Amino acid sequence: MCRQVLVTGVVANVFLAASGVNIGDANIGFIEKQGYLPQIDIAKGLLKRFPKNIGLPVDVALNKNDERIEEKISKLKPGLPIHDIGIETMVKFSRK
């Protein structure tokens, strides 16, 4: 059995950035403001050591003019604040 840590929230943003996803300046700025910027390098190491054990979001909910819009990670364009995991990720994580 492969055990996994499923990441959400700011932790997911740290791991997404560590995995090479351009999460945008607003989200990097939030990570930095919280004092978590050094955690991105730590997350890179964890992803390298445990690639099958860290479950990353496959989609996220963004805030666009106070409206929730969902975007797949593979199509994410930087610029909007990430506010939550998306529905596809919720379904995926709930199955685990």
PDB file of C-alpha atoms in Angstrom:
ATOM      1  CA  MET A   1       0.000   0.000   0.000  1.00  0.00           C
ATOM      2  CA  CYS A   2       1.324   3.417  -0.973  1.00  0.00           C
ATOM      3  CA  ARG A   3       0.575   5.982   1.695  1.00  0.00           C
ATOM      4  CA  GLN A   4       0.039   9.541   0.564  1.00  0.00           C
ATOM      5  CA  VAL A   5      -0.053  12.994   2.002  1.00  0.00           C
ATOM      6  CA  LEU A   6      -2.731  15.012   0.195  1.00  0.00           C
ATOM      7  CA  VAL A   7      -1.872  18.696   0.188  1.00  0.00           C
ATOM      8  CA  THR A   8      -4.285  21.616   0.107  1.00  0.00           C
ATOM      9  CA  GLY A   9      -4.230  25.293   0.979  1.00  0.00           C
ATOM     10  CA  VAL A  10      -0.953  27.163   1.237  1.00  0.00           C
ATOM     11  CA  VAL A  11       0.880  23.827   1.544  1.00  0.00           C
ATOM     12  CA  ALA A  12      -0.464  22.839  -1.870  1.00  0.00           C
ATOM     13  CA  ASN A  13       0.694  26.162  -3.296  1.00  0.00           C
ATOM     14  CA  VAL A  14       4.183  25.569  -1.876  1.00  0.00           C
ATOM     15  CA  PHE A  15       4.298  22.087  -3.418  1.00  0.00           C
ATOM     16  CA  LEU A  16       2.866  23.261  -6.738  1.00  0.00           C
ATOM     17  CA  ALA A  17       5.554  25.942  -6.939  1.00  0.00           C
ATOM     18  CA  ALA A  18       8.180  23.343  -5.971  1.00  0.00           C
ATOM     19  CA  SER A  19       6.970  21.065  -8.746  1.00  0.00           C
ATOM     20  CA  GLY A  20       7.523  23.792 -11.331  1.00  0.00           C
ATOM     21  CA  VAL A  21       3.986  25.148 -11.674  1.00  0.00           C
ATOM     22  CA  ASN A  22       3.907  28.911 -12.167  1.00  0.00           C
ATOM     23  CA  ILE A  23       1.378  29.843  -9.487  1.00  0.00           C
ATOM     24  CA  GLY A  24       1.868  33.574 -10.082  1.00  0.00           C
ATOM     25  CA  ASP A  25       3.204  36.517  -8.146  1.00  0.00           C
ATOM     26  CA  ALA A  26       0.110  36.965  -5.973  1.00  0.00           C
ATOM     27  CA  ASN A  27       0.377  33.423  -4.634  1.00  0.00           C
ATOM     28  CA  ILE A  28       4.171  33.519  -4.257  1.00  0.00           C
ATOM     29  CA  GLY A  29       3.762  36.853  -2.465  1.00  0.00           C
ATOM     30  CA  PHE A  30       1.296  35.283  -0.039  1.00  0.00           C
ATOM     31  CA  ILE A  31       3.691  32.392   0.622  1.00  0.00           C
ATOM     32  CA  GLU A  32       6.498  34.884   1.244  1.00  0.00           C
ATOM     33  CA  LYS A  33       4.335  37.065   3.509  1.00  0.00           C
ATOM     34  CA  GLN A  34       3.534  34.011   5.636  1.00  0.00           C
ATOM     35  CA  GLY A  35       7.256  33.242   5.962  1.00  0.00           C
ATOM     36  CA  TYR A  36       7.024  29.994   3.974  1.00  0.00           C
ATOM     37  CA  LEU A  37       9.195  30.877   0.971  1.00  0.00           C
ATOM     38  CA  PRO A  38      12.097  28.671   2.204  1.00  0.00           C
ATOM     39  CA  GLN A  39       9.660  25.752   2.315  1.00  0.00           C
ATOM     40  CA  ILE A  40       9.582  25.639  -1.499  1.00  0.00           C
ATOM     41  CA  ASP A  41      13.139  24.252  -1.581  1.00  0.00           C
ATOM     42  CA  ILE A  42      12.258  21.752   1.140  1.00  0.00           C
ATOM     43  CA  ALA A  43       9.186  20.702  -0.854  1.00  0.00           C
ATOM     44  CA  LYS A  44      11.377  20.197  -3.956  1.00  0.00           C
ATOM     45  CA  GLY A  45      13.476  17.739  -1.977  1.00  0.00           C
ATOM     46  CA  LEU A  46      10.417  15.916  -0.671  1.00  0.00           C
ATOM     47  CA  LEU A  47       8.937  15.633  -4.159  1.00  0.00           C
ATOM     48  CA  LYS A  48      12.212  14.201  -5.404  1.00  0.00           C
ATOM     49  CA  ARG A  49      12.446  11.666  -2.551  1.00  0.00           C
ATOM     50  CA  PHE A  50       8.768  10.726  -2.371  1.00  0.00           C
ATOM     51  CA  PRO A  51       7.189  11.405  -5.789  1.00  0.00           C
ATOM     52  CA  LYS A  52       4.388   8.860  -5.325  1.00  0.00           C
ATOM     53  CA  ASN A  53       3.610   9.812  -1.742  1.00  0.00           C
ATOM     54  CA  ILE A  54       2.605  13.452  -2.161  1.00  0.00           C
ATOM     55  CA  GLY A  55      -0.794  14.063  -3.730  1.00  0.00           C
ATOM     56  CA  LEU A  56      -0.943  17.420  -5.473  1.00  0.00           C
ATOM     57  CA  PRO A  57      -4.115  19.160  -6.636  1.00  0.00           C
ATOM     58  CA  VAL A  58      -5.129  18.559 -10.239  1.00  0.00           C
ATOM     59  CA  ASP A  59      -7.243  21.718 -10.293  1.00  0.00           C
ATOM     60  CA  VAL A  60      -7.729  24.824  -8.184  1.00  0.00           C
ATOM     61  CA  ALA A  61     -10.371  27.413  -7.444  1.00  0.00           C
ATOM     62  CA  LEU A  62      -9.341  30.939  -8.312  1.00  0.00           C
ATOM     63  CA  ASN A  63     -10.848  34.249  -7.254  1.00  0.00           C
ATOM     64  CA  LYS A  64     -11.755  36.359 -10.269  1.00  0.00           C
ATOM     65  CA  ASN A  65     -13.687  39.508  -9.344  1.00  0.00           C
ATOM     66  CA  ASP A  66     -15.123  37.788  -6.259  1.00  0.00           C
ATOM     67  CA  GLU A  67     -16.281  34.839  -8.358  1.00  0.00           C
ATOM     68  CA  ARG A  68     -15.002  31.281  -7.948  1.00  0.00           C
ATOM     69  CA  ILE A  69     -13.622  29.887 -11.184  1.00  0.00           C
ATOM     70  CA  GLU A  70     -11.907  26.529 -11.517  1.00  0.00           C
ATOM     71  CA  GLU A  71      -8.846  25.783 -13.594  1.00  0.00           C
ATOM     72  CA  LYS A  72      -6.845  22.633 -14.203  1.00  0.00           C
ATOM     73  CA  ILE A  73      -3.251  22.873 -13.029  1.00  0.00           C
ATOM     74  CA  SER A  74      -2.076  21.998 -16.530  1.00  0.00           C
ATOM     75  CA  LYS A  75      -3.857  25.109 -17.881  1.00  0.00           C
ATOM     76  CA  LEU A  76      -3.193  27.455 -14.963  1.00  0.00           C
ATOM     77  CA  LYS A  77      -2.270  30.969 -16.001  1.00  0.00           C
ATOM     78  CA  PRO A  78      -0.606  33.062 -13.313  1.00  0.00           C
ATOM     79  CA  GLY A  79      -2.342  36.182 -12.158  1.00  0.00           C
ATOM     80  CA  LEU A  80      -5.289  35.198 -10.001  1.00  0.00           C
ATOM     81  CA  PRO A  81      -5.198  34.240  -6.332  1.00  0.00           C
ATOM     82  CA  ILE A  82      -5.639  30.543  -5.610  1.00  0.00           C
ATOM     83  CA  HIS A  83      -8.301  30.179  -2.936  1.00  0.00           C
ATOM     84  CA  ASP A  84      -9.008  26.468  -2.757  1.00  0.00           C
ATOM     85  CA  ILE A  85      -8.604  23.107  -4.396  1.00  0.00           C
ATOM     86  CA  GLY A  86     -10.967  22.411  -7.276  1.00  0.00           C
ATOM     87  CA  ILE A  87     -13.857  19.962  -7.522  1.00  0.00           C
ATOM     88  CA  GLU A  88     -11.811  17.353  -9.443  1.00  0.00           C
ATOM     89  CA  THR A  89      -9.198  17.404  -6.687  1.00  0.00           C
ATOM     90  CA  MET A  90     -11.899  17.085  -4.011  1.00  0.00           C
ATOM     91  CA  VAL A  91     -13.279  13.990  -5.754  1.00  0.00           C
ATOM     92  CA  LYS A  92      -9.802  12.514  -6.275  1.00  0.00           C
ATOM     93  CA  PHE A  93      -8.761  13.133  -2.672  1.00  0.00           C
ATOM     94  CA  SER A  94     -12.056  11.840  -1.234  1.00  0.00           C
ATOM     95  CA  ARG A  95     -11.482   8.514  -3.016  1.00  0.00           C
ATOM     96  CA  LYS A  96      -8.131   8.136  -1.301  1.00  0.00           C
TER      97      LYS A  96
END
